[in-house]
Protein backbone atom coordinates (compact mmCIF):
# COMPACT_ATOMS: atom_id res chain seq x y z
CA MET A 1 15.87 25.85 -3.76
CA ARG A 2 17.88 25.79 -0.54
CA LYS A 3 14.72 26.26 1.51
CA ARG A 4 12.99 23.44 -0.38
CA MET A 5 15.95 21.13 0.10
CA THR A 6 15.94 21.84 3.83
CA ARG A 7 12.30 21.04 4.37
CA TRP A 8 12.72 17.74 2.56
CA ALA A 9 15.90 16.65 4.32
CA ALA A 10 14.12 14.94 7.19
CA LEU A 11 11.75 13.12 4.89
CA GLY A 12 14.55 11.97 2.62
CA MET A 13 16.48 10.51 5.53
CA ALA A 14 13.47 9.01 7.26
CA ALA A 15 11.94 7.39 4.22
CA ALA A 16 14.56 4.63 4.26
CA MET A 17 12.26 1.86 5.32
CA VAL A 18 10.95 -1.54 4.25
CA LEU A 19 7.16 -1.65 3.87
CA THR A 20 4.51 -3.93 2.33
CA THR A 21 1.24 -2.61 1.29
CA ALA A 22 -0.27 -2.75 -1.12
CA GLY A 23 -1.55 -1.05 -0.63
CA CYS A 24 -2.68 -0.93 0.08
CA GLY A 25 -2.01 -2.56 -2.57
CA SER A 26 1.53 -2.51 -1.97
CA GLY A 27 3.96 -5.34 -2.80
CA SER A 28 7.65 -5.89 -2.64
CA GLY A 29 9.60 -6.99 -5.65
CA THR A 30 12.52 -6.21 -7.85
CA SER A 31 12.61 -3.15 -10.01
CA GLY A 32 11.40 -3.87 -13.51
CA ASN A 33 12.54 -2.74 -16.93
CA ASN A 34 16.07 -2.04 -15.75
CA GLY A 35 14.88 0.73 -13.47
CA GLY A 36 13.37 2.92 -16.18
CA THR A 37 12.08 2.62 -19.71
CA THR A 38 11.01 5.17 -22.29
CA GLN A 39 7.91 3.97 -24.13
CA GLY A 40 6.53 5.00 -27.51
CA GLU A 41 7.81 7.51 -30.01
CA ALA A 42 6.85 11.14 -30.19
CA ALA A 43 4.56 11.60 -33.15
CA GLN A 44 3.09 14.37 -35.19
CA ALA A 45 -0.01 15.78 -33.55
CA THR A 46 -3.05 13.83 -34.71
CA ASN A 47 -6.78 13.70 -34.06
CA THR A 48 -7.54 10.32 -32.49
CA GLN A 49 -10.93 9.79 -30.87
CA THR A 50 -10.81 7.50 -27.82
CA ASP A 51 -12.90 7.00 -24.70
CA GLY A 52 -10.29 9.18 -22.98
CA GLY A 53 -10.94 12.09 -25.31
CA VAL A 54 -9.37 13.54 -28.44
CA SER A 55 -5.58 13.52 -28.68
CA THR A 56 -4.72 16.71 -30.55
CA GLY A 57 -1.77 18.28 -28.74
CA GLU A 58 1.90 18.67 -29.43
CA PRO A 59 4.18 15.75 -28.52
CA VAL A 60 4.22 15.23 -24.76
CA THR A 61 6.39 13.10 -22.49
CA LEU A 62 4.80 11.97 -19.23
CA LYS A 63 7.17 10.77 -16.54
CA ILE A 64 5.49 8.21 -14.30
CA THR A 65 6.62 6.20 -11.28
CA TRP A 66 5.03 3.42 -9.26
CA TRP A 67 6.00 0.65 -6.85
CA GLY A 68 5.15 -3.02 -7.08
CA GLY A 69 6.34 -6.47 -8.08
CA GLN A 70 7.38 -7.60 -11.53
CA GLY A 71 3.85 -8.55 -12.53
CA ARG A 72 2.64 -5.00 -11.86
CA HIS A 73 5.58 -3.57 -13.76
CA ASP A 74 4.82 -5.72 -16.79
CA TYR A 75 1.13 -4.97 -17.12
CA THR A 76 1.58 -1.26 -16.35
CA GLN A 77 4.05 -1.11 -19.22
CA LYS A 78 1.37 -2.65 -21.45
CA LEU A 79 -1.05 0.05 -20.34
CA LEU A 80 1.41 2.80 -21.21
CA ASP A 81 1.99 1.27 -24.65
CA LEU A 82 -1.75 0.96 -25.21
CA TYR A 83 -2.34 4.58 -24.26
CA THR A 84 0.36 5.74 -26.66
CA GLU A 85 -1.30 3.76 -29.46
CA SER A 86 -4.51 5.76 -29.03
CA HIS A 87 -2.72 9.01 -28.13
CA PRO A 88 0.24 9.10 -30.55
CA ASN A 89 1.42 12.47 -29.26
CA VAL A 90 1.98 11.03 -25.76
CA ARG A 91 5.04 9.05 -24.80
CA PHE A 92 6.05 7.83 -21.34
CA GLU A 93 9.22 7.74 -19.33
CA ALA A 94 8.49 4.94 -16.86
CA MET A 95 10.30 4.56 -13.55
CA PRO A 96 9.02 1.39 -11.83
CA SER A 97 10.38 0.30 -8.47
CA GLY A 98 9.95 -2.15 -5.67
CA TRP A 99 8.58 -0.70 -2.44
CA ASP A 100 12.01 -0.66 -0.83
CA GLY A 101 13.62 2.71 -1.52
CA TYR A 102 10.65 4.05 -3.49
CA PHE A 103 9.97 6.96 -1.16
CA ASP A 104 13.68 7.55 -0.59
CA LYS A 105 14.05 8.29 -4.28
CA LEU A 106 10.81 10.25 -4.45
CA ALA A 107 11.87 12.47 -1.56
CA THR A 108 15.13 13.26 -3.34
CA GLN A 109 13.28 14.03 -6.57
CA ALA A 110 10.80 16.27 -4.75
CA ALA A 111 13.59 18.14 -3.00
CA SER A 112 15.31 18.89 -6.30
CA GLY A 113 12.13 19.77 -8.17
CA ALA A 114 12.46 16.69 -10.39
CA MET A 115 9.47 14.63 -9.26
CA PRO A 116 7.85 12.64 -12.08
CA ASP A 117 4.64 14.05 -13.51
CA ILE A 118 2.52 11.13 -12.29
CA VAL A 119 3.33 9.52 -8.95
CA GLN A 120 1.78 6.46 -7.36
CA MET A 121 1.17 7.71 -3.82
CA ASP A 122 0.39 5.93 -0.58
CA TYR A 123 -1.98 6.97 2.23
CA LEU A 124 1.00 6.78 4.55
CA TYR A 125 2.80 9.65 2.82
CA ILE A 126 0.22 11.80 1.08
CA SER A 127 -0.12 14.28 3.96
CA THR A 128 3.63 14.86 4.11
CA TYR A 129 4.02 15.43 0.37
CA SER A 130 0.89 17.56 0.21
CA ARG A 131 1.94 19.83 3.05
CA ASN A 132 5.35 20.28 1.48
CA ASN A 133 3.55 21.61 -1.61
CA SER A 134 4.90 18.85 -3.84
CA LEU A 135 1.51 17.66 -5.16
CA ALA A 136 -0.88 19.51 -7.43
CA ASP A 137 -4.54 20.10 -6.63
CA LEU A 138 -6.60 17.79 -8.88
CA GLN A 139 -9.95 19.41 -8.10
CA PRO A 140 -9.86 21.66 -11.20
CA TYR A 141 -9.58 18.55 -13.40
CA VAL A 142 -12.53 17.00 -11.61
CA ASP A 143 -14.54 20.19 -11.95
CA ASP A 144 -13.91 20.51 -15.69
CA GLY A 145 -14.69 16.83 -16.34
CA THR A 146 -11.17 15.73 -17.23
CA ILE A 147 -11.31 13.16 -14.41
CA GLU A 148 -14.62 11.35 -13.97
CA VAL A 149 -15.41 10.61 -10.32
CA SER A 150 -19.20 10.13 -10.27
CA GLY A 151 -18.82 6.42 -9.49
CA ILE A 152 -16.53 6.92 -6.48
CA ASP A 153 -17.90 7.01 -2.95
CA GLU A 154 -17.53 10.54 -1.58
CA ASN A 155 -15.73 9.42 1.59
CA LEU A 156 -13.27 7.37 -0.44
CA LEU A 157 -12.72 10.21 -2.90
CA ASN A 158 -12.12 12.65 -0.05
CA SER A 159 -9.38 10.43 1.36
CA GLY A 160 -7.14 12.23 -1.12
CA MET A 161 -8.25 15.65 0.16
CA ILE A 162 -5.50 17.21 2.28
CA ASP A 163 -6.01 20.67 3.78
CA GLY A 164 -8.72 21.47 1.27
CA LYS A 165 -6.83 20.27 -1.81
CA LEU A 166 -7.46 17.06 -3.72
CA THR A 167 -3.83 15.98 -4.02
CA GLY A 168 -4.48 12.28 -4.57
CA MET A 169 -6.90 10.55 -6.93
CA VAL A 170 -7.88 7.30 -5.26
CA LEU A 171 -7.48 4.26 -7.51
CA SER A 172 -8.78 1.49 -5.29
CA SER A 173 -9.96 0.53 -1.84
CA SER A 174 -8.32 -2.09 0.34
CA TYR A 175 -8.15 -3.52 3.82
CA ALA A 176 -5.67 -5.61 5.76
CA VAL A 177 -5.82 -9.40 5.47
CA MET A 178 -3.90 -12.53 6.22
CA GLY A 179 -3.08 -14.28 2.98
CA TYR A 180 -2.53 -18.00 3.30
CA ASN A 181 -1.58 -21.14 1.40
CA PRO A 182 -4.33 -23.76 1.93
CA ALA A 183 -1.99 -26.63 1.01
CA VAL A 184 0.45 -25.71 3.78
CA LEU A 185 -2.38 -25.53 6.32
CA ALA A 186 -3.68 -28.90 5.15
CA ASP A 187 -0.23 -30.48 5.51
CA ALA A 188 -0.18 -29.27 9.11
CA GLY A 189 -3.70 -30.53 9.79
CA ILE A 190 -5.04 -27.02 10.35
CA LYS A 191 -8.56 -25.92 9.45
CA GLU A 192 -8.73 -22.86 7.23
CA PRO A 193 -9.65 -19.82 9.35
CA ASP A 194 -12.69 -17.60 9.03
CA SER A 195 -13.32 -14.01 10.09
CA SER A 196 -14.05 -15.03 13.70
CA TRP A 197 -10.57 -16.39 14.46
CA THR A 198 -8.52 -14.84 17.26
CA TRP A 199 -4.89 -13.91 17.84
CA ASP A 200 -4.47 -16.93 20.12
CA GLU A 201 -5.73 -19.20 17.34
CA PHE A 202 -3.42 -17.52 14.85
CA ALA A 203 -0.37 -17.97 17.09
CA ASN A 204 -1.26 -21.60 17.68
CA ASP A 205 -1.71 -22.26 13.95
CA VAL A 206 1.65 -20.65 13.17
CA LYS A 207 3.41 -22.81 15.73
CA VAL A 208 1.70 -26.00 14.54
CA ILE A 209 2.74 -25.34 10.94
CA LYS A 210 6.35 -25.05 12.06
CA GLU A 211 6.15 -28.15 14.26
CA LYS A 212 4.35 -30.38 11.74
CA THR A 213 5.94 -29.28 8.47
CA GLY A 214 9.16 -27.46 9.32
CA LYS A 215 7.94 -24.51 7.24
CA TYR A 216 7.41 -20.94 8.34
CA GLY A 217 4.06 -20.54 10.04
CA ALA A 218 3.88 -16.92 8.96
CA VAL A 219 5.99 -14.52 6.94
CA ALA A 220 5.88 -11.24 8.81
CA TYR A 221 6.03 -8.80 5.91
CA GLY A 222 4.84 -5.45 7.16
CA VAL A 223 4.36 -6.45 10.79
CA VAL A 224 7.00 -4.06 12.11
CA ASP A 225 8.33 -2.62 8.85
CA ASP A 226 5.39 -0.25 8.94
CA MET A 227 2.73 0.55 11.51
CA ASN A 228 -0.39 -0.67 9.72
CA MET A 229 -0.61 -3.94 11.64
CA PHE A 230 0.15 -2.12 14.88
CA LYS A 231 -2.52 0.45 14.02
CA TYR A 232 -4.98 -2.44 13.62
CA TRP A 233 -3.86 -3.82 16.99
CA VAL A 234 -4.30 -0.44 18.71
CA ARG A 235 -7.74 0.07 17.18
CA GLN A 236 -8.79 -3.39 18.41
CA HIS A 237 -7.97 -2.15 21.90
CA GLY A 238 -10.32 0.82 21.47
CA SER A 239 -7.71 3.51 20.83
CA ASP A 240 -6.19 5.28 17.83
CA LEU A 241 -2.56 5.28 16.81
CA PHE A 242 -2.47 9.08 16.63
CA ALA A 243 -4.16 11.71 18.76
CA ASP A 244 -6.89 13.80 17.16
CA ASP A 245 -4.57 16.82 16.92
CA ASN A 246 -1.76 14.67 15.42
CA LYS A 247 0.70 16.04 17.95
CA SER A 248 1.23 12.81 19.90
CA LEU A 249 0.44 9.11 19.92
CA GLY A 250 -3.23 8.38 20.52
CA TYR A 251 -2.98 5.43 22.94
CA ALA A 252 -2.08 5.91 26.59
CA ASP A 253 -0.88 2.48 27.71
CA ASP A 254 2.53 1.31 26.46
CA LYS A 255 1.46 -2.24 27.24
CA LEU A 256 -0.20 -2.23 23.81
CA TYR A 257 3.24 -1.88 22.26
CA THR A 258 4.98 -4.38 24.50
CA ASP A 259 2.26 -7.04 24.11
CA PHE A 260 2.37 -6.66 20.34
CA LEU A 261 6.14 -7.10 20.17
CA GLU A 262 6.20 -9.93 22.68
CA MET A 263 3.71 -11.90 20.62
CA TRP A 264 5.83 -11.62 17.48
CA MET A 265 9.10 -12.06 19.35
CA GLY A 266 7.81 -15.34 20.79
CA LEU A 267 6.98 -16.62 17.30
CA ILE A 268 10.39 -15.55 16.00
CA ASP A 269 12.16 -17.25 18.89
CA GLU A 270 10.39 -20.51 18.04
CA GLY A 271 11.41 -20.25 14.39
CA ALA A 272 7.78 -20.07 13.31
CA VAL A 273 8.31 -16.57 11.87
CA PRO A 274 11.50 -15.40 10.11
CA ASN A 275 13.94 -13.41 12.19
CA PRO A 276 15.01 -10.01 10.81
CA ASP A 277 17.95 -11.44 8.86
CA GLU A 278 15.82 -14.18 7.31
CA HIS A 279 13.13 -11.62 6.63
CA ALA A 280 15.59 -9.48 4.64
CA GLN A 281 16.63 -12.48 2.55
CA ILE A 282 12.99 -13.34 1.83
CA GLN A 283 12.20 -9.78 0.81
CA ALA A 284 15.04 -9.84 -1.70
CA LEU A 285 13.25 -12.68 -3.52
CA GLY A 286 10.19 -10.58 -4.31
CA GLN A 287 6.67 -11.58 -3.35
CA GLU A 288 6.14 -13.80 -6.38
CA ALA A 289 8.91 -16.08 -5.07
CA GLY A 290 8.06 -15.70 -1.37
CA PRO A 291 7.46 -18.66 0.97
CA VAL A 292 3.65 -18.47 1.02
CA VAL A 293 3.52 -18.48 -2.78
CA THR A 294 6.02 -21.34 -3.14
CA GLY A 295 4.45 -23.46 -0.39
CA GLU A 296 7.18 -22.89 2.19
CA GLY A 297 5.06 -20.70 4.46
CA GLY A 298 1.53 -20.61 5.84
CA PHE A 299 0.38 -17.03 6.44
CA ILE A 300 1.41 -13.54 5.35
CA TYR A 301 0.18 -10.14 6.49
CA GLU A 302 -0.93 -8.30 3.37
CA TRP A 303 -3.74 -6.39 1.70
CA ASN A 304 -6.91 -7.80 0.19
CA ASN A 305 -5.54 -7.94 -3.36
CA TYR A 306 -2.82 -10.40 -2.30
CA ALA A 307 -4.33 -13.63 -3.66
CA SER A 308 -5.46 -11.84 -6.80
CA LYS A 309 -2.08 -10.33 -7.62
CA MET A 310 -0.30 -13.62 -6.91
CA SER A 311 -2.75 -15.68 -8.99
CA ALA A 312 -0.48 -15.72 -12.02
CA VAL A 313 2.12 -17.74 -10.09
CA ASN A 314 -0.14 -19.54 -7.60
CA ASP A 315 -3.90 -19.58 -8.15
CA LYS A 316 -4.68 -21.49 -4.94
CA LEU A 317 -3.90 -18.79 -2.39
CA LYS A 318 -6.68 -17.34 -0.24
CA ILE A 319 -7.28 -14.40 2.09
CA VAL A 320 -9.02 -13.95 5.44
CA THR A 321 -9.51 -10.90 7.66
CA PRO A 322 -6.85 -10.54 10.36
CA PRO A 323 -7.38 -12.18 13.77
CA MET A 324 -9.84 -10.66 16.21
CA LEU A 325 -8.93 -9.58 19.73
CA ASP A 326 -10.64 -11.99 22.09
CA GLY A 327 -13.12 -10.18 24.32
CA SER A 328 -13.09 -6.90 22.39
CA ASP A 329 -15.93 -5.46 20.34
CA ALA A 330 -13.78 -2.64 18.95
CA LYS A 331 -13.54 -2.67 15.16
CA GLY A 332 -9.87 -2.55 14.32
CA LEU A 333 -10.26 -3.08 10.60
CA TRP A 334 -10.88 -0.20 8.21
CA LEU A 335 -11.36 0.32 4.50
CA LYS A 336 -8.53 2.44 3.20
CA PRO A 337 -7.64 3.90 -0.14
CA GLY A 338 -5.44 1.27 -1.73
CA MET A 339 -3.28 3.86 -3.43
CA PHE A 340 -3.49 7.14 -5.28
CA PHE A 341 -2.19 8.72 -8.43
CA SER A 342 -0.89 12.20 -7.73
CA ILE A 343 0.49 14.84 -10.09
CA ALA A 344 3.66 16.71 -9.19
CA ASP A 345 3.13 20.39 -8.54
CA THR A 346 6.22 21.02 -10.69
CA SER A 347 4.74 19.19 -13.70
CA LYS A 348 4.40 21.23 -16.88
CA VAL A 349 1.91 18.77 -18.37
CA LYS A 350 -0.72 18.51 -15.64
CA LYS A 351 -3.67 18.43 -18.04
CA GLU A 352 -2.20 15.54 -20.03
CA ALA A 353 -1.33 13.72 -16.81
CA ALA A 354 -4.92 14.15 -15.59
CA GLU A 355 -6.26 12.77 -18.89
CA PHE A 356 -4.12 9.65 -18.51
CA ILE A 357 -5.21 9.15 -14.89
CA ASN A 358 -8.84 9.33 -15.99
CA TRP A 359 -8.23 6.69 -18.69
CA PHE A 360 -6.29 4.49 -16.27
CA MET A 361 -9.11 4.60 -13.70
CA ASN A 362 -12.22 4.49 -15.83
CA SER A 363 -11.61 2.79 -19.15
CA GLU A 364 -12.71 -0.79 -19.65
CA GLU A 365 -9.62 -1.61 -21.70
CA ALA A 366 -7.27 -0.48 -18.92
CA ASN A 367 -9.17 -2.42 -16.26
CA ASP A 368 -9.23 -5.52 -18.47
CA ILE A 369 -5.43 -5.47 -18.29
CA MET A 370 -5.12 -4.53 -14.61
CA MET A 371 -7.70 -7.10 -13.48
CA ALA A 372 -7.94 -5.38 -10.08
CA GLU A 373 -4.28 -6.09 -9.21
CA ARG A 374 -3.99 -2.68 -7.57
CA GLY A 375 -7.02 -3.41 -5.40
CA THR A 376 -10.79 -3.23 -5.72
CA PRO A 377 -11.45 -0.40 -8.22
CA ALA A 378 -12.66 2.81 -6.59
CA SER A 379 -15.35 3.41 -9.20
CA SER A 380 -18.59 1.49 -8.73
CA THR A 381 -19.09 1.68 -12.50
CA VAL A 382 -15.82 -0.14 -13.05
CA ARG A 383 -16.56 -2.66 -10.30
CA ASP A 384 -19.91 -3.49 -11.89
CA TYR A 385 -18.25 -3.91 -15.26
CA MET A 386 -15.59 -6.22 -13.86
CA VAL A 387 -18.05 -8.41 -11.93
CA ASN A 388 -20.26 -8.81 -15.00
CA SER A 389 -17.44 -9.18 -17.51
CA GLY A 390 -16.88 -12.88 -16.91
CA LYS A 391 -13.14 -12.21 -16.99
CA LEU A 392 -12.34 -12.49 -13.27
CA ASN A 393 -10.56 -15.58 -11.99
CA ASP A 394 -11.51 -17.26 -8.71
CA GLN A 395 -9.09 -15.16 -6.64
CA GLN A 396 -10.33 -11.93 -8.18
CA LYS A 397 -13.97 -12.90 -7.65
CA ALA A 398 -13.19 -13.76 -4.04
CA MET A 399 -11.57 -10.35 -3.54
CA PHE A 400 -14.65 -8.53 -4.82
CA GLU A 401 -16.99 -10.68 -2.74
CA ALA A 402 -14.88 -10.41 0.41
CA VAL A 403 -15.14 -6.61 0.42
CA GLU A 404 -18.86 -6.86 1.15
CA SER A 405 -18.39 -9.16 4.16
CA ALA A 406 -15.36 -7.28 5.46
CA GLN A 407 -17.33 -4.04 5.67
CA ALA A 408 -19.24 -5.45 8.66
CA LEU A 409 -15.94 -5.70 10.54
CA CYS A 410 -14.69 -2.26 9.56
CA GLY A 411 -14.75 0.78 11.78
CA GLU A 412 -14.40 4.37 10.68
CA THR A 413 -11.57 5.03 8.22
CA PRO A 414 -8.90 7.04 10.01
CA ALA A 415 -7.69 10.34 8.64
CA PRO A 416 -4.54 10.28 6.50
CA ASP A 417 -1.46 9.69 8.57
CA PRO A 418 -0.01 12.95 9.89
CA ALA A 419 3.11 14.68 8.67
CA GLY A 420 6.20 13.00 10.07
CA THR A 421 4.78 9.49 9.78
CA SER A 422 7.65 8.30 7.62
CA GLU A 423 10.09 9.22 10.38
CA ILE A 424 7.89 7.56 12.99
CA ASN A 425 7.75 4.39 10.91
CA GLU A 426 11.52 4.26 10.94
CA VAL A 427 11.56 4.68 14.72
CA PHE A 428 8.93 1.96 15.06
CA LYS A 429 10.93 -0.45 12.92
CA ASN A 430 14.21 0.30 14.69
CA THR A 431 12.80 -0.04 18.19
CA ALA A 432 11.06 -3.30 17.27
CA TYR A 433 14.20 -4.74 15.69
CA SER A 434 16.22 -3.77 18.76
CA VAL A 435 13.91 -6.07 20.73
CA PHE A 436 14.07 -8.87 18.17
CA TYR A 437 17.87 -8.71 18.20
CA GLY A 438 17.91 -8.83 22.00
CA GLN A 439 19.46 -5.38 22.31
CA THR A 440 16.75 -3.89 24.51
CA SER A 441 13.63 -4.89 26.41
CA PRO A 442 10.10 -4.39 25.05
CA GLU A 443 9.43 -1.89 27.84
CA GLU A 444 12.49 0.18 26.99
CA ALA A 445 11.61 0.05 23.31
CA ALA A 446 8.04 1.17 24.03
CA ALA A 447 9.26 4.15 26.03
CA LYS A 448 11.70 5.19 23.31
CA PHE A 449 9.08 4.82 20.60
CA ARG A 450 6.65 7.05 22.51
CA LYS A 451 9.29 9.69 23.27
CA ASP A 452 10.61 9.89 19.72
CA ALA A 453 7.21 9.63 18.04
CA ASP A 454 5.69 12.36 20.20
CA ALA A 455 8.62 14.64 19.45
CA ILE A 456 8.31 14.07 15.70
CA LEU A 457 4.56 14.64 15.73
CA ALA A 458 4.83 17.78 17.86
CA ARG A 459 7.29 19.46 15.52
CA SER A 460 5.69 18.25 12.27
CA ASN A 461 2.02 19.11 12.88
């Protein structure tokens, strides 16, 4: 145990970060159900035929954790209740969370051998948890038919393959977008953007929104709280964030870093983007009450399920691919796994956990409740069902349709982020904030980021 605690110490400390994904589907929000709810009652073993199989075992409790906003918490709870109805021997101990602190808690649980049976996992962290032997190999449950994957693109499925083990079952695909409120743009006299817009046009639009309406031009969730936007920026410049051997950063010119920060710093200085203190206050509201949703902000950096998952509170929001780099033909965008379900290696009920994951991914009844909130379903069979079901709202239809057009702008999907990425994210955030607070220059911050990131990568990979 002492050895396991030691190897997780760095991750537990470094995972203290603020990140929006959703990511791939990721979204910030308050923790639901008072931080944890036990659903269903253990029942006598019964024979209940469902599309997920026959429920015949002894009473089982599945512990499950995920991140998201309150809307995700609510419908996921409905899914757990529904599964228990058709599998009376299965009950759930649910541990929903906002993104903030999610991986802090998970690192502590992993270190103590108390990780929940089913874990919503992000592409950002799957390599680290896999290489610390915290996640079970799901391949046996694919091979024996417990988890049906025939409708999932092989490349997307293999995004959960780490060092020869399938430690994450991909639930959805996603890509980065700018979500926006059309009414705010109209008030500022700004034309809605299309996929050809540039960073200069974005910056100008953000400033005009502030000048004409007094509202935030953009809410910079995720811009420096994680490296996904910076990764997009680096890829637009023809480089990769990480070197092929994962032992150092992959771009050579620190001007990429300084230009990126100077662009955002300029928008913050003009009041067009929240400063770090304002950003923290906005995050505390949860996305459903954020400025873009309420009409107090124009743009937000997010994932392609943003308008869909916010449709319950504002059904007028739209998405567009992020700005292009003027003069560059490099494809910065990429299709990424929106999120995974993983099973803890310490779980004593792996088979039952795998059966639930299969039902969650592939059943029509589960997807009728989810309505693609976690991203575009990974299974083509499920996607076809959803498109033809007549149940999608305008935002959900737009999300499905936009995937096809976005693919033309997407380059090769990068490998999962290397071990140590959580620590590097914290360095990235801290160095960026030191610039925003006027404590250091962009050049000094860029040098520190490179030095610290290279050291972390070298010792972790």
